XYZ file of C-alpha atoms in Angstrom:
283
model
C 183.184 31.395 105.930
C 183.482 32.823 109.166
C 180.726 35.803 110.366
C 180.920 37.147 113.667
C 178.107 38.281 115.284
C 176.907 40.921 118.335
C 173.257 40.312 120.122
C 171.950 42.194 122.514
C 169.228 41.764 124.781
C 166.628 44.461 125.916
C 165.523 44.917 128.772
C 164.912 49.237 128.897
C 167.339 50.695 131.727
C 168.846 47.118 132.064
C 170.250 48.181 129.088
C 173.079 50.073 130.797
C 174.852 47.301 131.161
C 175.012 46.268 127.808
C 176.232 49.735 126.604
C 179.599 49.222 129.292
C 179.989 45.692 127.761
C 179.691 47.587 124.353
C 182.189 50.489 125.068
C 185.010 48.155 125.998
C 184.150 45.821 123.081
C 184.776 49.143 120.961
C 187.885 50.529 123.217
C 189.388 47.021 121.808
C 188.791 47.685 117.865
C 186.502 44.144 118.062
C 184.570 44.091 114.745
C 181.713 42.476 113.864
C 180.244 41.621 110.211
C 176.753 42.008 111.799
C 174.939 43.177 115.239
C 171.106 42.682 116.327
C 169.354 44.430 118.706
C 165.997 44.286 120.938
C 164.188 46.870 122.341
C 167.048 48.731 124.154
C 169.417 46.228 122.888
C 168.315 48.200 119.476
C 168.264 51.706 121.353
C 172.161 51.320 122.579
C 173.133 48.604 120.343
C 173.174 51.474 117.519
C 176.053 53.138 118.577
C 178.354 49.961 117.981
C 177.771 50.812 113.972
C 178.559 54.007 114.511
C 181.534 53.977 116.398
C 180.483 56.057 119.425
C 181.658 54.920 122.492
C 180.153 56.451 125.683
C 177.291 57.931 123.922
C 174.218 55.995 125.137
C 175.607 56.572 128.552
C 176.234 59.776 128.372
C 172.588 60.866 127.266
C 170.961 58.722 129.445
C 173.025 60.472 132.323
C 172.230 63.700 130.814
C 168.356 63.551 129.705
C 167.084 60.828 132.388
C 165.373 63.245 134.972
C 163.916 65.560 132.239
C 160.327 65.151 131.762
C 160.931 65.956 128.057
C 162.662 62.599 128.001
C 160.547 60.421 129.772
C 157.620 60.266 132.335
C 154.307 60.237 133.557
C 153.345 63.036 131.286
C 154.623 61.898 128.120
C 152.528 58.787 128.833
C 149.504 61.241 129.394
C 149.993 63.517 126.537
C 151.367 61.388 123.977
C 150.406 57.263 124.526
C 154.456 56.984 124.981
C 156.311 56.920 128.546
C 159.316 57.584 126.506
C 158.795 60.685 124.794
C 159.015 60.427 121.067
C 160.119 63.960 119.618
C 162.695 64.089 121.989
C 164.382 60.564 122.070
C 164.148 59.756 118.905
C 164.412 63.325 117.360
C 166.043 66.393 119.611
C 168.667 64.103 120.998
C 169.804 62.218 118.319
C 169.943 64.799 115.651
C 170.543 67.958 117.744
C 171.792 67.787 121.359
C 173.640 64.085 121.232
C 174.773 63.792 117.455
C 174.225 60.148 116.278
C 176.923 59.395 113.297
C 174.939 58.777 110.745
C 178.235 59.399 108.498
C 180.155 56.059 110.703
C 177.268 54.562 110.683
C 176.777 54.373 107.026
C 180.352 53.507 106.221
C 180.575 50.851 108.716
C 180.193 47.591 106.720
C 178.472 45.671 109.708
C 175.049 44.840 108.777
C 172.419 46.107 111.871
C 169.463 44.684 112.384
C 166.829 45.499 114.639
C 163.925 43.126 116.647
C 160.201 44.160 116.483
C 157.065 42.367 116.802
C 154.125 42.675 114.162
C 151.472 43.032 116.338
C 148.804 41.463 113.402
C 150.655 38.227 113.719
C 152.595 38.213 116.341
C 155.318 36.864 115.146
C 159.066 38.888 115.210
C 159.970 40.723 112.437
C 164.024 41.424 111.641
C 164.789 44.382 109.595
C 168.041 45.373 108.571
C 168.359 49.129 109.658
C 170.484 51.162 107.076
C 170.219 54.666 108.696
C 168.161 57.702 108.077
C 166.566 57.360 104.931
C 165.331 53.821 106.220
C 162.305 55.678 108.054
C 164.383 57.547 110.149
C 164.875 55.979 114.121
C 161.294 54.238 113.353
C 162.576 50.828 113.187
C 165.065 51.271 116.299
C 161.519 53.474 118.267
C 159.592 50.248 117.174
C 161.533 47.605 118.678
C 161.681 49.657 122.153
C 157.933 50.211 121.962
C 156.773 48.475 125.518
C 153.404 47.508 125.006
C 151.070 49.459 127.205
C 153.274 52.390 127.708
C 153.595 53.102 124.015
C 151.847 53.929 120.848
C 151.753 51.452 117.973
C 154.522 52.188 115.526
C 153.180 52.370 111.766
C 156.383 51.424 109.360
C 155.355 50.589 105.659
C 151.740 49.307 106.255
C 153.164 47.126 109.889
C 151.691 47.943 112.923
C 154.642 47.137 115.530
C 155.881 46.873 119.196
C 158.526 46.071 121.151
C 160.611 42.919 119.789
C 160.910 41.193 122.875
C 157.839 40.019 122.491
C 158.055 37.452 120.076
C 162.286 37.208 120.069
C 164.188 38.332 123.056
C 167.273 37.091 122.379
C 167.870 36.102 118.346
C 170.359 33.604 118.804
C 168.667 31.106 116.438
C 167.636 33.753 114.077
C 171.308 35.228 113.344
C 172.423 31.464 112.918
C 169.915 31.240 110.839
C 171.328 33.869 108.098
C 174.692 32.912 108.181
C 176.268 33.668 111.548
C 177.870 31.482 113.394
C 180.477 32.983 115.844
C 178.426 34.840 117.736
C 178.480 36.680 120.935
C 175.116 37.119 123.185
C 175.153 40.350 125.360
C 172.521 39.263 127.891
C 171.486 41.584 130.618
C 169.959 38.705 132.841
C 171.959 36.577 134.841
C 171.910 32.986 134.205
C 170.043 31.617 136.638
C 166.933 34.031 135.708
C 163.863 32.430 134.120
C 161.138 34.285 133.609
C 157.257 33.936 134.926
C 153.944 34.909 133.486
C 153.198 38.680 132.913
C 151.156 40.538 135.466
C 150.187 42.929 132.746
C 148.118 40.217 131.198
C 144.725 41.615 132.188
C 145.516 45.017 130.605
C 147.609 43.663 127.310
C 144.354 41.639 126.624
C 142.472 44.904 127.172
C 143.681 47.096 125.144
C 145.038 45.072 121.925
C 142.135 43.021 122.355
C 141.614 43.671 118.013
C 144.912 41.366 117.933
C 144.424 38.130 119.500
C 147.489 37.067 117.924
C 149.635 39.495 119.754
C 147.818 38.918 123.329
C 149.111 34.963 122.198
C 152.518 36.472 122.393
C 152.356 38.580 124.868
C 151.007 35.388 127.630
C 153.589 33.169 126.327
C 156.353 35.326 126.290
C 157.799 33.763 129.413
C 157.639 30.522 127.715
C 159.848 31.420 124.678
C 162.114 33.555 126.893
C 163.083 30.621 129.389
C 163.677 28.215 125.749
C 166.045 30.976 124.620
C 167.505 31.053 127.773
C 168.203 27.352 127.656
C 169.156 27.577 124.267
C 171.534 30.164 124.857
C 173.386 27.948 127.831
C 173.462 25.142 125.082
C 175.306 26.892 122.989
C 177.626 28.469 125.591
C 178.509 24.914 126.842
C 179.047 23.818 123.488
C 181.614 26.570 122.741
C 179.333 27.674 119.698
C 178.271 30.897 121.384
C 179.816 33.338 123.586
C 177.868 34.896 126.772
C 178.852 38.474 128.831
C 176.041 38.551 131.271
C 175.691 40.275 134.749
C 176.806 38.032 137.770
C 173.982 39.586 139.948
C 170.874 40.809 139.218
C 171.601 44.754 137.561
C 170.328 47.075 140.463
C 168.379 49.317 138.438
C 164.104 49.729 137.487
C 162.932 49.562 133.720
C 162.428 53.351 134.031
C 165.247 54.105 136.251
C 165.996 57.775 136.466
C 169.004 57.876 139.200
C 171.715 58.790 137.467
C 173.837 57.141 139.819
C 172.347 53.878 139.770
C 172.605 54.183 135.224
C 176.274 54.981 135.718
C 176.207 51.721 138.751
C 174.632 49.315 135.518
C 177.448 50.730 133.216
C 180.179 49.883 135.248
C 178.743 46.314 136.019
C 179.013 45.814 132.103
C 182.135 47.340 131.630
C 183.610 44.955 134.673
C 181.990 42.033 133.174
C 183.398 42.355 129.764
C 186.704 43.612 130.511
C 186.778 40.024 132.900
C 186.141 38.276 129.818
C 188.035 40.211 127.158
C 191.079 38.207 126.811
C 189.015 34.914 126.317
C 186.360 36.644 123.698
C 189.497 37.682 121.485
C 190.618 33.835 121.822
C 186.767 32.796 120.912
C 187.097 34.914 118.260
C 190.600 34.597 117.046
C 191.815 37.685 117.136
């Protein structure tokens, strides 16, 4: 039996990129029987399930210079850079409608990346809409440590699932998919090196020794995902829409232009490979 699958990497405003790559998957009617998502990757990734193309675009366009959606003083006031009411509550259920309706009805199973910061090991929850804690599993696995509060879901304490899984490739093969496609929002070539936010990560979680573990060998795991990933590609078991050049845009970016600059990177980069997914795919 054949099950298609959608991952998506995080990596915050990188994430732009990924939701162009997603809005032409969508303009085409591809369907998947399951999507996973990390840290942004979760965030934007949503919207696939619920049918909404051009939505995470069009808030981030919208909401990224108000301080109500992110900043300096939502760090101060709250513990999160990204403000919580707002992003995962104003927008979402007042000023940017999420579907929960589509969402619901849509038979693809979502699942979202966070890391248990107790063991520091990933944790993959399937994320069946509002009455599943409402956005708390998708605010969980876009926690960044440092710049966020701890997220509290059904006795967990969790972060941000790049962490312990950036890119789930082994994980989704591991329940059953296997004719996947990897939405990375690195380019190939990229490996990454130790974190400079060591000092501070062993600071303040210094109660959970098993996440500062993580946290210093995140690099490690990242670079064997990334050379798992290009296994797979070369193998033909996996398909890869990645950026050709590194996506021109900071973690927090808050130039409009340069958002819209990331979305029309993806959108180029997907639409370049379109005819050859549907053939991976056979559709």
């Amino acid at each position: 039996m054949t099950k298609k699958g959608l991952i998506l990497e995080g990596g915050a405003m990188r994430g732009l990129f990924t939701a162009g790559v997603m809005d032409v998957l969508m303009e085409n009617k591809i369907a998947f029987d399951g999507i996973i998502g990390v840290s942004a990757g979760a965030a934007f990734g949503c919207n696939y399930k619920s049918g909404q193309i051009g939505r995470a675009l069009r808030y981030n366009l919208k909401f990224c210079r108000d301080k109500r959606y992110c900043g300096i003083s939502s760090l101060l006031k709250s513990g999160n850079i990204y403000n919580t009411d707002f992003c995962y509550g104003e927008i979402p259920l007042e000023l940017d409608k999420f579907d929960f309706d589509t969402y619901l009805k849509n038979p693809a199973e979502f699942y979202v990346v966070c890391t248990d910061i107790e063991s520091g090991k990933p944790v993959y929850h399937k994320y069946t809409g509002i009455e599943d804690s409402g956005f708390d599993w998708i605010r969980a696995s876009a926690s960044m440590p440092i710049v966020s509060q701890v997220v509290n879901i059904d006795g967990r304490k969790l972060l941000d699932g790049g962490i312990s899984d950036s890119i789930p490739v082994k994980y989704f093969e591991s329940i059953g998919y296997n004719k996947n496609v990897a939405v990375l929002t690195q380019t190939k070539e990229y490996r990454k090196g130790k974190n400079h936010m060591t000092p501070l990560i062993r600071r303040k979680y210094r109660m959970y020794p098993k996440l500062i573990a993580a946290a210093e060998n995140r690099f490690i795991m990242y670079n064997a995902e990334k050379e798992y990933v290009s296994k797979r590609e070369e193998e033909g078991k996996l398909f890869v829409i990645r950026p050709d050049e590194p996506i021109p845009v900071s973690r927090m970016e808050k130039n409009p232009k340069k958002l819209k600059h990331a979305y029309e990177i993806g959108r180029d980069a997907a639409n370049k490979k379109i005819d050859s997914l549907k053939e991976y795919l056979s559709l």
